[in-house]
mmCIF file with all atom_site columns, C-alpha atoms in Angstrom:
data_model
loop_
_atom_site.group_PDB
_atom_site.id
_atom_site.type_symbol
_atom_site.label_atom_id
_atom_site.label_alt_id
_atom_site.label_comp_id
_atom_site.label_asym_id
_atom_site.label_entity_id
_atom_site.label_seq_id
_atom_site.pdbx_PDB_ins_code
_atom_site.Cartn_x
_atom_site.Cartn_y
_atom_site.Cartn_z
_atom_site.occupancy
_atom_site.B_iso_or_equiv
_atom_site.pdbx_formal_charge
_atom_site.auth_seq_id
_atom_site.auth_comp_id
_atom_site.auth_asym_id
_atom_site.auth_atom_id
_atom_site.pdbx_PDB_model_num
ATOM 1   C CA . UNK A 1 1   ? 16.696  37.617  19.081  1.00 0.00 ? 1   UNK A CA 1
ATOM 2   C CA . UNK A 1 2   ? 16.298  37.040  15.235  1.00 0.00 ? 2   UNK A CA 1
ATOM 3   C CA . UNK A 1 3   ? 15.737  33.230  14.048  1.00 0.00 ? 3   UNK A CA 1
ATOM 4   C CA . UNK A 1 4   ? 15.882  31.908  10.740  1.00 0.00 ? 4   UNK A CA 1
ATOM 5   C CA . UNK A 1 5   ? 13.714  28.956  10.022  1.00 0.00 ? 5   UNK A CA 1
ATOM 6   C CA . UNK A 1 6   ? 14.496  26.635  7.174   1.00 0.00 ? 6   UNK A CA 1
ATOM 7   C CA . UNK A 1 7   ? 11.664  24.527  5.679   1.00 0.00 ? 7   UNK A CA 1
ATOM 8   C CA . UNK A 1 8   ? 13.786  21.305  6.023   1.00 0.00 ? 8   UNK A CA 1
ATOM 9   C CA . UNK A 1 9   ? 10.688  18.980  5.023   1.00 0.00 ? 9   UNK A CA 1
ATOM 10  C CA . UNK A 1 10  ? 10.084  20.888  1.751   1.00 0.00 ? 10  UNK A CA 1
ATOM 11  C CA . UNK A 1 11  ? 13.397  19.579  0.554   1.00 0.00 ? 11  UNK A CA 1
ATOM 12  C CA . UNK A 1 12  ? 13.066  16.332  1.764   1.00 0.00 ? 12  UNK A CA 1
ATOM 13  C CA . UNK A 1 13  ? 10.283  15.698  0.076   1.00 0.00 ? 13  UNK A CA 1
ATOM 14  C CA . UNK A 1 14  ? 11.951  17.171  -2.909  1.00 0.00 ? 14  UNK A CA 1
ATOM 15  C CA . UNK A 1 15  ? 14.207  14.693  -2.986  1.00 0.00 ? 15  UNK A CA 1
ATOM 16  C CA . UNK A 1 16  ? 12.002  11.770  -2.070  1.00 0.00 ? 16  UNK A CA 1
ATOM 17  C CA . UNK A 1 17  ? 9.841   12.705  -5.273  1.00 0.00 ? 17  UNK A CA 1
ATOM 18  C CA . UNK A 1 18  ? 13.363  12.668  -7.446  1.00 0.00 ? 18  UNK A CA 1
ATOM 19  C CA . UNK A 1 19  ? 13.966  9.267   -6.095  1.00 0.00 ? 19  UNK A CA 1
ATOM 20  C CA . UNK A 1 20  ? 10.131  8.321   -6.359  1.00 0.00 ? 20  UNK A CA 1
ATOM 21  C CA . UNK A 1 21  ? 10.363  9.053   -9.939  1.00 0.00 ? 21  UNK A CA 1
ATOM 22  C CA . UNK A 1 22  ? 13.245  7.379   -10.892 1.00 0.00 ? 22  UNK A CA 1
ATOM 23  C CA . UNK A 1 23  ? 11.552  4.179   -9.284  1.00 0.00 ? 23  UNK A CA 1
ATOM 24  C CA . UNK A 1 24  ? 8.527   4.311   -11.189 1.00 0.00 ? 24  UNK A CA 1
ATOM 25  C CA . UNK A 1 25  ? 10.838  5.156   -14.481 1.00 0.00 ? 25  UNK A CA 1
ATOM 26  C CA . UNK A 1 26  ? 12.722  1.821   -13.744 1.00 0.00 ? 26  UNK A CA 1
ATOM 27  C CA . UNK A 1 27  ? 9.619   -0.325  -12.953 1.00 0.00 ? 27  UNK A CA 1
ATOM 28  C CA . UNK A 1 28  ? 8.018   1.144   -16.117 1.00 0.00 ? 28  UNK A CA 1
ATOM 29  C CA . UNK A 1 29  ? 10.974  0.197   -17.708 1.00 0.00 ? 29  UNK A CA 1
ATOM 30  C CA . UNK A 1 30  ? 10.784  -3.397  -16.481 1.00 0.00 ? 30  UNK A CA 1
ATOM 31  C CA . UNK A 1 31  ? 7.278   -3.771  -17.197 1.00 0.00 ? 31  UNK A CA 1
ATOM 32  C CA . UNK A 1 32  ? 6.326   -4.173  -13.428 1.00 0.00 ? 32  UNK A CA 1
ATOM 33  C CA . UNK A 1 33  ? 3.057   -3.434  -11.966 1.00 0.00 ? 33  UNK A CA 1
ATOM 34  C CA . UNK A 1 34  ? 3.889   -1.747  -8.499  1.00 0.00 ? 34  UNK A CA 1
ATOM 35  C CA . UNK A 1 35  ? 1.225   -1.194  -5.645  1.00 0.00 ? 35  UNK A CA 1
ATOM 36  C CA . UNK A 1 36  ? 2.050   0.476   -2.639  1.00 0.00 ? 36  UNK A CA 1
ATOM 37  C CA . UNK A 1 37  ? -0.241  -1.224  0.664   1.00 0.00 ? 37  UNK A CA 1
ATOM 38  C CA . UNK A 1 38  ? -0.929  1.314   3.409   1.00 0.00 ? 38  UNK A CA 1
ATOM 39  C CA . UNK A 1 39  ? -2.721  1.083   6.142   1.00 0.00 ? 39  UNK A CA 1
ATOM 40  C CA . UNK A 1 40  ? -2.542  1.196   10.211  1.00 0.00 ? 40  UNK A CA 1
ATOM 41  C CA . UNK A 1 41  ? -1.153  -1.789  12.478  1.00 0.00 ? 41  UNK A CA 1
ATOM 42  C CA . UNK A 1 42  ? -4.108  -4.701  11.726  1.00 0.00 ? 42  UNK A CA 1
ATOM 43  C CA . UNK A 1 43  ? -5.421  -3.800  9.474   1.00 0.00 ? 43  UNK A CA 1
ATOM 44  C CA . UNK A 1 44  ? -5.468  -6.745  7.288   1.00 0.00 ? 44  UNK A CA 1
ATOM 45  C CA . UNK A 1 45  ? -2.753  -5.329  4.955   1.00 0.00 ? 45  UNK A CA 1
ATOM 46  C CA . UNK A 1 46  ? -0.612  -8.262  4.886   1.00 0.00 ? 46  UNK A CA 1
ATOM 47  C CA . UNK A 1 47  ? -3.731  -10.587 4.575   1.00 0.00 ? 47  UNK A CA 1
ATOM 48  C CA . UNK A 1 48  ? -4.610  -9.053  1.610   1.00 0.00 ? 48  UNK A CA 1
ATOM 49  C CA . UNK A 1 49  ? -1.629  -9.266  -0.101  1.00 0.00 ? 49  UNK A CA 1
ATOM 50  C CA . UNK A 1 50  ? -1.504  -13.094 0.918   1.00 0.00 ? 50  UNK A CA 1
ATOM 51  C CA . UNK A 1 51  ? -4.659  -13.522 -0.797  1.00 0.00 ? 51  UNK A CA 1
ATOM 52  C CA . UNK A 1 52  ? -3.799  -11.552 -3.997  1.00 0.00 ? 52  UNK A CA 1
ATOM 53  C CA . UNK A 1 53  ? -0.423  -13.790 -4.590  1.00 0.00 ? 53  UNK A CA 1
ATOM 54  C CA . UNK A 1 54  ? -2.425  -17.299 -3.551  1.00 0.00 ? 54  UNK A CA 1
ATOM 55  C CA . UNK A 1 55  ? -5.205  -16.297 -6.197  1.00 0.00 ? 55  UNK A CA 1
ATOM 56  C CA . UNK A 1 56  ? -2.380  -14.877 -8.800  1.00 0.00 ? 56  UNK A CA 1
ATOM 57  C CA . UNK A 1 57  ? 0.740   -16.688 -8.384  1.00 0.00 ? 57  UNK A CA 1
ATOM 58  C CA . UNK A 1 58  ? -0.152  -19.573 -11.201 1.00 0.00 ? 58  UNK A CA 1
ATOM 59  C CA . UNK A 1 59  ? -0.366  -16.733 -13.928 1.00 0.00 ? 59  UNK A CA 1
ATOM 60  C CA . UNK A 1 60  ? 2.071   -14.103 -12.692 1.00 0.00 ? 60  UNK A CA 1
ATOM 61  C CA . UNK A 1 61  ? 5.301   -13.161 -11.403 1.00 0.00 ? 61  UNK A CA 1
ATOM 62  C CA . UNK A 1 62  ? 5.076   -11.839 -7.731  1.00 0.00 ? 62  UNK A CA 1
ATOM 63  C CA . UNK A 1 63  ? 7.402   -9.904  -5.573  1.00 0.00 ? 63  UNK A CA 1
ATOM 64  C CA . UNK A 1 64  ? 7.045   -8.235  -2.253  1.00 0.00 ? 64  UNK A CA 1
ATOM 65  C CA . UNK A 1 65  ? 9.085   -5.123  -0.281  1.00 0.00 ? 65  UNK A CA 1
ATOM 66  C CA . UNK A 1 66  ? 7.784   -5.268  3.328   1.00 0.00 ? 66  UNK A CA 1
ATOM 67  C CA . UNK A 1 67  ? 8.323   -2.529  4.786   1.00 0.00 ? 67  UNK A CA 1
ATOM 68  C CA . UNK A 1 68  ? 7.928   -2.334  8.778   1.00 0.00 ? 68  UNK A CA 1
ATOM 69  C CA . UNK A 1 69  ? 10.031  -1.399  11.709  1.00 0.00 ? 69  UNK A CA 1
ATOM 70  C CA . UNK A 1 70  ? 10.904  -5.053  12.043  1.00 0.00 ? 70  UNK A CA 1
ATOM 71  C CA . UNK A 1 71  ? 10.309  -5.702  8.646   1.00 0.00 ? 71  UNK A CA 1
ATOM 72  C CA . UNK A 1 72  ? 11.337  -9.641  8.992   1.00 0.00 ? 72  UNK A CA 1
ATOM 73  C CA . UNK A 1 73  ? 7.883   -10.625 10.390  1.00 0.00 ? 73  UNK A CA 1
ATOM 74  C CA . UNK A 1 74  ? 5.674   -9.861  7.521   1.00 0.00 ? 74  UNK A CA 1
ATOM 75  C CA . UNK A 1 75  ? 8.724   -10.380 5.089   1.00 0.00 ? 75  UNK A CA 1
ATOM 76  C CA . UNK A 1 76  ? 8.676   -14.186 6.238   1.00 0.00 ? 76  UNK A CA 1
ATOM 77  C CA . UNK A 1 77  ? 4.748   -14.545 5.869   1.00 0.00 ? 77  UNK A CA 1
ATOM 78  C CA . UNK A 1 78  ? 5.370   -13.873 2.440   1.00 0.00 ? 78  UNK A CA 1
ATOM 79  C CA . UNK A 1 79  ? 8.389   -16.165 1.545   1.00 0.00 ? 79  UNK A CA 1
ATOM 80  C CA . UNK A 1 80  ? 6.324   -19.053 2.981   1.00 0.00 ? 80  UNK A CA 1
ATOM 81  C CA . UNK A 1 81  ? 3.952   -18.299 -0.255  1.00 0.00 ? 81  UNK A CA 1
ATOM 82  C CA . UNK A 1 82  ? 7.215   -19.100 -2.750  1.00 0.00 ? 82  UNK A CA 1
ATOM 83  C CA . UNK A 1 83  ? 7.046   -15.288 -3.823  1.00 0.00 ? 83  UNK A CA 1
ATOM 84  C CA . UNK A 1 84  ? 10.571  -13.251 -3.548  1.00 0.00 ? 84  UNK A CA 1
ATOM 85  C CA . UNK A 1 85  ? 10.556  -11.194 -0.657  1.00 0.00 ? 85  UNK A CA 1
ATOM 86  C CA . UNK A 1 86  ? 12.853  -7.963  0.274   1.00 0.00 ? 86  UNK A CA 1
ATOM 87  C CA . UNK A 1 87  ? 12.554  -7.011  4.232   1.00 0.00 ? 87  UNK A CA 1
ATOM 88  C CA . UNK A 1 88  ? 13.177  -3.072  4.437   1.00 0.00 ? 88  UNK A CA 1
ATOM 89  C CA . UNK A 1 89  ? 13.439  -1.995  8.110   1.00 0.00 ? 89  UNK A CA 1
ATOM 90  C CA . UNK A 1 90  ? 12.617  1.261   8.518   1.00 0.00 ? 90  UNK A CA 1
ATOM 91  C CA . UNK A 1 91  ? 14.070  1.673   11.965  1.00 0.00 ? 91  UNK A CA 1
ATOM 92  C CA . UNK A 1 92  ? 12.453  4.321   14.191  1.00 0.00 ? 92  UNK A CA 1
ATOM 93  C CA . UNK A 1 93  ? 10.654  5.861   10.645  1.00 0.00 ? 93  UNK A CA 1
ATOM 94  C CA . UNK A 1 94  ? 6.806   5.091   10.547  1.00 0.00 ? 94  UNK A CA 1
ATOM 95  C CA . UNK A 1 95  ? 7.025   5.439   7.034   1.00 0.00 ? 95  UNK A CA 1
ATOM 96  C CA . UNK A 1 96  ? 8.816   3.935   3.853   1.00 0.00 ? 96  UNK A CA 1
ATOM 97  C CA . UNK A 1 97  ? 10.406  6.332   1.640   1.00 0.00 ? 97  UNK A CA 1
ATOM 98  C CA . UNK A 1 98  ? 11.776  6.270   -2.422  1.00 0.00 ? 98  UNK A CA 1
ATOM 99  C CA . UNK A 1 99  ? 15.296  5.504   -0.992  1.00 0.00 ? 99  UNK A CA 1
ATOM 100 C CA . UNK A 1 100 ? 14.765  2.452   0.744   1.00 0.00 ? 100 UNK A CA 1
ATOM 101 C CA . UNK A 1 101 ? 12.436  1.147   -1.875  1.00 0.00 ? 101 UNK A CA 1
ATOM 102 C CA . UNK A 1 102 ? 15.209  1.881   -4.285  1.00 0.00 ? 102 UNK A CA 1
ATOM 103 C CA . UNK A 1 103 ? 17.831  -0.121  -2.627  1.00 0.00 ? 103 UNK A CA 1
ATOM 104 C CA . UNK A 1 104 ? 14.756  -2.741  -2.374  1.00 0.00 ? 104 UNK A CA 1
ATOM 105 C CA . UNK A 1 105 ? 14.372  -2.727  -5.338  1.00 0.00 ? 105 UNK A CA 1
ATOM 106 C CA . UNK A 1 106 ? 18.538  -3.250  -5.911  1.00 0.00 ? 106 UNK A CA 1
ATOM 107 C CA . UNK A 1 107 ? 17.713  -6.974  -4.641  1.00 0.00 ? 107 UNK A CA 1
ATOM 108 C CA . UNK A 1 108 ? 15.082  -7.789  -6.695  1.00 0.00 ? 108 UNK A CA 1
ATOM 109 C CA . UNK A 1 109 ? 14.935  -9.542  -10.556 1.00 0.00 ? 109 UNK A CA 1
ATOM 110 C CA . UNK A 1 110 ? 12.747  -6.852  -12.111 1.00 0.00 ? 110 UNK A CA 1
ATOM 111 C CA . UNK A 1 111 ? 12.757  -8.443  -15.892 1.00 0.00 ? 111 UNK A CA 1
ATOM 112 C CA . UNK A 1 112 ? 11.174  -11.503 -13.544 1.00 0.00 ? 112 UNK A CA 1
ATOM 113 C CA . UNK A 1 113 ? 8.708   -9.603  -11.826 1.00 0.00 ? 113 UNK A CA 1
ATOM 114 C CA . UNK A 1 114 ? 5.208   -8.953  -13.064 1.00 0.00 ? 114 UNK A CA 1
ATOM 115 C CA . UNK A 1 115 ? 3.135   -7.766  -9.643  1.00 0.00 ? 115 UNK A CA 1
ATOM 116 C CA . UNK A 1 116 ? 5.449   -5.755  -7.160  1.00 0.00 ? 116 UNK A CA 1
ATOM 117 C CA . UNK A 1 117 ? 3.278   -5.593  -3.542  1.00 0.00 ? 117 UNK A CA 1
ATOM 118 C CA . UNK A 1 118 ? 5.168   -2.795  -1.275  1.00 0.00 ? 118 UNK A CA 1
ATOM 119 C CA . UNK A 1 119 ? 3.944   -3.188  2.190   1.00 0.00 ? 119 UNK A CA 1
ATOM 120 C CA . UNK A 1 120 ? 3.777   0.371   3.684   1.00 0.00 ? 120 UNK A CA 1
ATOM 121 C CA . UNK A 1 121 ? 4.402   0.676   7.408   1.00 0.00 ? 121 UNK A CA 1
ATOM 122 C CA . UNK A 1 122 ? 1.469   0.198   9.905   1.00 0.00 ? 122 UNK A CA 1
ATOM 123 C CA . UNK A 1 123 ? 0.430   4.120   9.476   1.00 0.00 ? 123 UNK A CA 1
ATOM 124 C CA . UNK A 1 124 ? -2.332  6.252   7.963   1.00 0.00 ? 124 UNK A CA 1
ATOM 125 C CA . UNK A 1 125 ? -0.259  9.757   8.928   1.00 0.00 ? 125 UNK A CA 1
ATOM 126 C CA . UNK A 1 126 ? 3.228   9.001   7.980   1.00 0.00 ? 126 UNK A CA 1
ATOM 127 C CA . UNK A 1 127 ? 3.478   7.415   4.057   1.00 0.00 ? 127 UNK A CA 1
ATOM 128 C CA . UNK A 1 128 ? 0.647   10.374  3.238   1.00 0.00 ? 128 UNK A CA 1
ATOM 129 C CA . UNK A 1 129 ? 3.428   12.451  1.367   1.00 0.00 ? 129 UNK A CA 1
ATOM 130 C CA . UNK A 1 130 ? 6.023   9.720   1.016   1.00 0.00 ? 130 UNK A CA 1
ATOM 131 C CA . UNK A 1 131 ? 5.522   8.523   -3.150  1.00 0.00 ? 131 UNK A CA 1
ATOM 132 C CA . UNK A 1 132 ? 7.651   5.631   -3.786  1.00 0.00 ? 132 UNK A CA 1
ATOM 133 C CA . UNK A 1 133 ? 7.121   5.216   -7.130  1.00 0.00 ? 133 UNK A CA 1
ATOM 134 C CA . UNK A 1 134 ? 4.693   2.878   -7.286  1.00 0.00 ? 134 UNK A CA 1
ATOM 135 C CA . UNK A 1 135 ? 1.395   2.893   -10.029 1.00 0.00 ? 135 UNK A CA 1
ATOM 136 C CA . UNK A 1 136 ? -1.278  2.579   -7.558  1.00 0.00 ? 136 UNK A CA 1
ATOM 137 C CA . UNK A 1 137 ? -1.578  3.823   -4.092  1.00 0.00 ? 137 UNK A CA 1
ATOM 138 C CA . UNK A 1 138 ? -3.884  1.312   -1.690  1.00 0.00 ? 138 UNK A CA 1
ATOM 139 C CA . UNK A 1 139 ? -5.424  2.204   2.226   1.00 0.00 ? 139 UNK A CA 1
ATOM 140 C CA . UNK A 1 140 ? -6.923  -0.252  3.899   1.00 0.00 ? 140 UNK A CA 1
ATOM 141 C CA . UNK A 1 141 ? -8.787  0.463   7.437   1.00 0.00 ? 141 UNK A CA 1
ATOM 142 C CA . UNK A 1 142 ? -10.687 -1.890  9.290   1.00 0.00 ? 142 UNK A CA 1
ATOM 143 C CA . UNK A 1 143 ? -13.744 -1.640  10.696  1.00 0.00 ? 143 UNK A CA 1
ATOM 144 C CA . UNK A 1 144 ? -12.201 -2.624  14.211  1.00 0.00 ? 144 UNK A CA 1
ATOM 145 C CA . UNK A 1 145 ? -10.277 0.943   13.930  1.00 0.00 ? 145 UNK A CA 1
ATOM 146 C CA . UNK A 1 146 ? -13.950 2.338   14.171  1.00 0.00 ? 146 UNK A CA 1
ATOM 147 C CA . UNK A 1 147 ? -15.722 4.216   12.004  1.00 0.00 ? 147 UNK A CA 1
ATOM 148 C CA . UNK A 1 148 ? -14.728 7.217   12.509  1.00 0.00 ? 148 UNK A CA 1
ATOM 149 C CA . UNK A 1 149 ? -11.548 6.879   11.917  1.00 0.00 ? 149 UNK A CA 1
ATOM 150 C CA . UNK A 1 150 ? -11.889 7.631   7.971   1.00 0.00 ? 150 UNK A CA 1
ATOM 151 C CA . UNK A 1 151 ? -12.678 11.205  8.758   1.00 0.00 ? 151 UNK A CA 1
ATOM 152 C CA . UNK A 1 152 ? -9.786  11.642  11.335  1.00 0.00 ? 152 UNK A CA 1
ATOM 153 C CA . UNK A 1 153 ? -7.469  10.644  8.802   1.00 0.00 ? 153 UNK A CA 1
ATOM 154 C CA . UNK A 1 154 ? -8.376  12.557  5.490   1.00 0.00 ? 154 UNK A CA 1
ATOM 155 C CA . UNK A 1 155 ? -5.489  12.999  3.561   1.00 0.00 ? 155 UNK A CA 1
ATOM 156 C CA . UNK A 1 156 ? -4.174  9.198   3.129   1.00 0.00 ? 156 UNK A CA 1
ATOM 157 C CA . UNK A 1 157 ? -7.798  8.663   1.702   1.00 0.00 ? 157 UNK A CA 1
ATOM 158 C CA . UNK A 1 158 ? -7.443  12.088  -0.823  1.00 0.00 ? 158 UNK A CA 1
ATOM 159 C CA . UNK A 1 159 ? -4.172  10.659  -1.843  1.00 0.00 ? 159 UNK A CA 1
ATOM 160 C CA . UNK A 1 160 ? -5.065  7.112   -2.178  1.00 0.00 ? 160 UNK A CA 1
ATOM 161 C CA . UNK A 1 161 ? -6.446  5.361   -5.887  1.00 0.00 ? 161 UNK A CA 1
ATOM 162 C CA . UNK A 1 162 ? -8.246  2.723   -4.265  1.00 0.00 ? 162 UNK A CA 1
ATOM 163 C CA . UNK A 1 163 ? -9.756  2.271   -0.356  1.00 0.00 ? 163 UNK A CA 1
ATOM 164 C CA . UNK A 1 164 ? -10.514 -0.869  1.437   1.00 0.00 ? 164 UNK A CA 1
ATOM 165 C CA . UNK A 1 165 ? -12.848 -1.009  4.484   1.00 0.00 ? 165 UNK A CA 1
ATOM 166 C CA . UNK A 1 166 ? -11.654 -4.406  5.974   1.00 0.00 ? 166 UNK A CA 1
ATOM 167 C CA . UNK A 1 167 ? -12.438 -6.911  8.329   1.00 0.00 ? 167 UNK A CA 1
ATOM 168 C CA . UNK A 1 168 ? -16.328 -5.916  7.503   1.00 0.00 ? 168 UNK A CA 1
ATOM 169 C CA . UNK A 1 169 ? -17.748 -9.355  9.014   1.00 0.00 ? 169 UNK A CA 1
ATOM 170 C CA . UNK A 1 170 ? -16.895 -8.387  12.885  1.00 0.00 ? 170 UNK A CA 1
ATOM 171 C CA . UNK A 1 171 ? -18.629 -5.039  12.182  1.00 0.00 ? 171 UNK A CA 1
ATOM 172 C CA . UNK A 1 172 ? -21.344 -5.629  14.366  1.00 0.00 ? 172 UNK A CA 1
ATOM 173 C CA . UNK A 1 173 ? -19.096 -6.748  17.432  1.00 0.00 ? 173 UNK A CA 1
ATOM 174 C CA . UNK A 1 174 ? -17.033 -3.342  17.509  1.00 0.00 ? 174 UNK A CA 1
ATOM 175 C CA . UNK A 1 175 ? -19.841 -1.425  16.602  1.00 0.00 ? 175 UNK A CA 1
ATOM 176 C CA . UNK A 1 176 ? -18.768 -0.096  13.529  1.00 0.00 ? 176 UNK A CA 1
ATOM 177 C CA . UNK A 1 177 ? -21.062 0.902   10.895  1.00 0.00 ? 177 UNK A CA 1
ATOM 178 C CA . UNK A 1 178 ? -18.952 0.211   6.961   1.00 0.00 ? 178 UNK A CA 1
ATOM 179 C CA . UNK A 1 179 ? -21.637 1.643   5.262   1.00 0.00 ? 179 UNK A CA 1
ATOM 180 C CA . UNK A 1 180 ? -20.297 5.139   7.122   1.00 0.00 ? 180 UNK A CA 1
ATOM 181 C CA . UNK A 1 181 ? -17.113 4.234   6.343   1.00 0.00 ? 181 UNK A CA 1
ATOM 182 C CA . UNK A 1 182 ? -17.409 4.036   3.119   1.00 0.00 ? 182 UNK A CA 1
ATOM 183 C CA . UNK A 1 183 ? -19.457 7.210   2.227   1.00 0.00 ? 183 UNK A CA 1
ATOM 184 C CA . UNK A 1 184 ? -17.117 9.102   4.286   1.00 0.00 ? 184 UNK A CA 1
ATOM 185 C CA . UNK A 1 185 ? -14.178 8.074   1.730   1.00 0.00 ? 185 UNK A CA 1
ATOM 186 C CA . UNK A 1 186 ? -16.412 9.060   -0.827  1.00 0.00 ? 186 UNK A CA 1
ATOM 187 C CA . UNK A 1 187 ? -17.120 12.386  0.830   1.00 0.00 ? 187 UNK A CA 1
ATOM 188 C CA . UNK A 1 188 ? -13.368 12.922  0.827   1.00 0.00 ? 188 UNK A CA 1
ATOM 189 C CA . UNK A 1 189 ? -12.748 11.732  -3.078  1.00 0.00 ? 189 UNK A CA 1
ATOM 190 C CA . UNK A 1 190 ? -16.018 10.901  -4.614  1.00 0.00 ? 190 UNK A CA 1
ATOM 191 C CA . UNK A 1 191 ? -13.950 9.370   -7.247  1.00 0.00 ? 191 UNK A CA 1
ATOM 192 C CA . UNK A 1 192 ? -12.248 6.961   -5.341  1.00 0.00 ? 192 UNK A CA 1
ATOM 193 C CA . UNK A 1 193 ? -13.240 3.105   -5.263  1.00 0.00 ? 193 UNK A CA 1
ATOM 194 C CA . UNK A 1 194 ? -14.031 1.719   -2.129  1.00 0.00 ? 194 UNK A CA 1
ATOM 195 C CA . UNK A 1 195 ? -13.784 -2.021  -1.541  1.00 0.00 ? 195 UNK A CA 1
ATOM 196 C CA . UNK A 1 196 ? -15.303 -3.816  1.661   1.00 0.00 ? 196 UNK A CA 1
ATOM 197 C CA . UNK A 1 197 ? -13.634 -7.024  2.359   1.00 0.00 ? 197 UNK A CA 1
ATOM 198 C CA . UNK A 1 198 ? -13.266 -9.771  4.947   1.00 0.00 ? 198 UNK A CA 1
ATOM 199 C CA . UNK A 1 199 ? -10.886 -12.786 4.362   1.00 0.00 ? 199 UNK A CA 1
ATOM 200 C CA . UNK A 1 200 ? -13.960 -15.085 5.456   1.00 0.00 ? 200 UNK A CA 1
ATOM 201 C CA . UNK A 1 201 ? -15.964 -13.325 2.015   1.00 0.00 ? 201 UNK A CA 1
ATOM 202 C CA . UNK A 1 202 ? -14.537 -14.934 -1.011  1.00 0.00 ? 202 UNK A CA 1
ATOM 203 C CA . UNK A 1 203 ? -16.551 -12.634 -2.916  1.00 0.00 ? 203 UNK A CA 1
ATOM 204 C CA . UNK A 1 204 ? -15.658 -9.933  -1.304  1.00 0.00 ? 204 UNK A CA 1
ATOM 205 C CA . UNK A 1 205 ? -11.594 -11.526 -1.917  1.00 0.00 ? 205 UNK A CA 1
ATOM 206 C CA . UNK A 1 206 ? -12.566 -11.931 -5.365  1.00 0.00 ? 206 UNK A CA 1
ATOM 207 C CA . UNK A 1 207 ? -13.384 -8.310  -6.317  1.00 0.00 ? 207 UNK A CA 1
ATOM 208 C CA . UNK A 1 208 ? -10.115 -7.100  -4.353  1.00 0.00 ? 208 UNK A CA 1
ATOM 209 C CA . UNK A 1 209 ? -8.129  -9.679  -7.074  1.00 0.00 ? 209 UNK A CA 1
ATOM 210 C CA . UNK A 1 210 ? -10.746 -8.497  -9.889  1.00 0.00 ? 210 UNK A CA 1
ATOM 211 C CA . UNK A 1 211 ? -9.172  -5.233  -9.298  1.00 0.00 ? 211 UNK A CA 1
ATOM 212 C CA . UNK A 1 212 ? -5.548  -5.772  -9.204  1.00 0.00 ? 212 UNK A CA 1
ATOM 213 C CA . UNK A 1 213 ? -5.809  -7.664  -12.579 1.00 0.00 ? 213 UNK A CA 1
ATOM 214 C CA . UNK A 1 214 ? -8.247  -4.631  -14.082 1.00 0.00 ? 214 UNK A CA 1
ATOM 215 C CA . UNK A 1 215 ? -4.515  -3.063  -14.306 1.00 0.00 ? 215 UNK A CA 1
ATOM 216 C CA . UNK A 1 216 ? -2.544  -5.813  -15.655 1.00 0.00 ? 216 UNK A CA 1
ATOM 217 C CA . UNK A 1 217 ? -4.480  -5.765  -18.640 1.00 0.00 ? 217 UNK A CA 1
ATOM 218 C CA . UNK A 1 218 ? -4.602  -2.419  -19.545 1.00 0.00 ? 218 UNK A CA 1
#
């Protein structure tokens, strides 16, 4: 029996990309600084967005999508911080895609907006190929993941601008070495930075801000 196989996900992510451009034409447009948060179920993602708005708030213009299957959890986290917050429910997808963050981004005031933080789904398999349109693509793992969970997960780090090793202060209770961590993100993309961070380190904090406003003055 003869089968014919059509490459469905080819022309999905065709499409996505359209849509993913179009985003990042309109955000360009509006003069908004979009970053797109990935990173597995704890962690820290939503932490560290918390931290960037309480340290930038006074001096910019903040908005968050946040994405998750039950988006309204995170989404309310953020509201509590004064910021303007869009919920997108994914559903059953483990991913965001360009088409939800376009009818996010529907809801939002964009000429208001200087710092958009899109909250990617706890994953580090599904957003790999899903652009959204943002300007800079973020992973975060914690340490508590273990370390060797860079390495089983290459191609969110390849695809990523920045990485985060988080959480780096309990290191020594999971036995987790961030040291590895980190130089097997730069073994993947020597070019990549890679941030370790704990919410208890405000120097560690500070750098993760540091870097968010190295774009906004460019």
């Amino acid at each position: 029996m003869l089968m014919h196989v059509v490459n469905v996900n080819k022309d999905v992510l065709k499409a996505n990309n359209e849509i993913a451009h179009s985003n990042r034409k309109l955000l360009i447009r509006n003069r908004v600084f979009a970053m797109n948060i990935m990173g597995a179920i704890g962690s820290g993602k939503t932490t560290l967005i918390e931290e960037a708005i309480n340290a930038l708030r006074d001096r910019y213009r903040i908005a968050v999508i946040a994405g998750d299957v039950v988006a309204e959890m995170d989404a309310s986290r953020f509201e509590k911080l004064g910021v303007k917050t869009v919920a997108a429910n994914t559903g059953r997808e483990c991913h965001l895609d360009a088409k939800l963050v376009e009818r996010s981004l529907e809801d939002l005031d964009l000429k208001n907006i200087d710092i958009l933080f899109i909250e990617n789904v706890g994953n580090l398999i599904c957003p790999v190929d899903y652009k959204l349109g943002e300007r800079v693509r973020v992973v975060v793992v914690s340490v508590s993941e273990g370390d060797d969970t860079v390495l089983k997960h290459p191609m969110i780090f390849k695809t990523s601008d920045i990485a985060i090793v988080n959480k780096v202060d309990i290191s020594e209770a999971v036995d987790a070495d961030p040291s590895k961590m980190k130089a097997d993100i730069k073994q993947l993309k020597p070019s990549i930075p890679v941030l370790l961070t704990s919410k208890n380190d405000s120097v560690s904090i500070d750098r993760w801000i540091e870097y968010i406003e190295s774009y906004l003055e460019e």
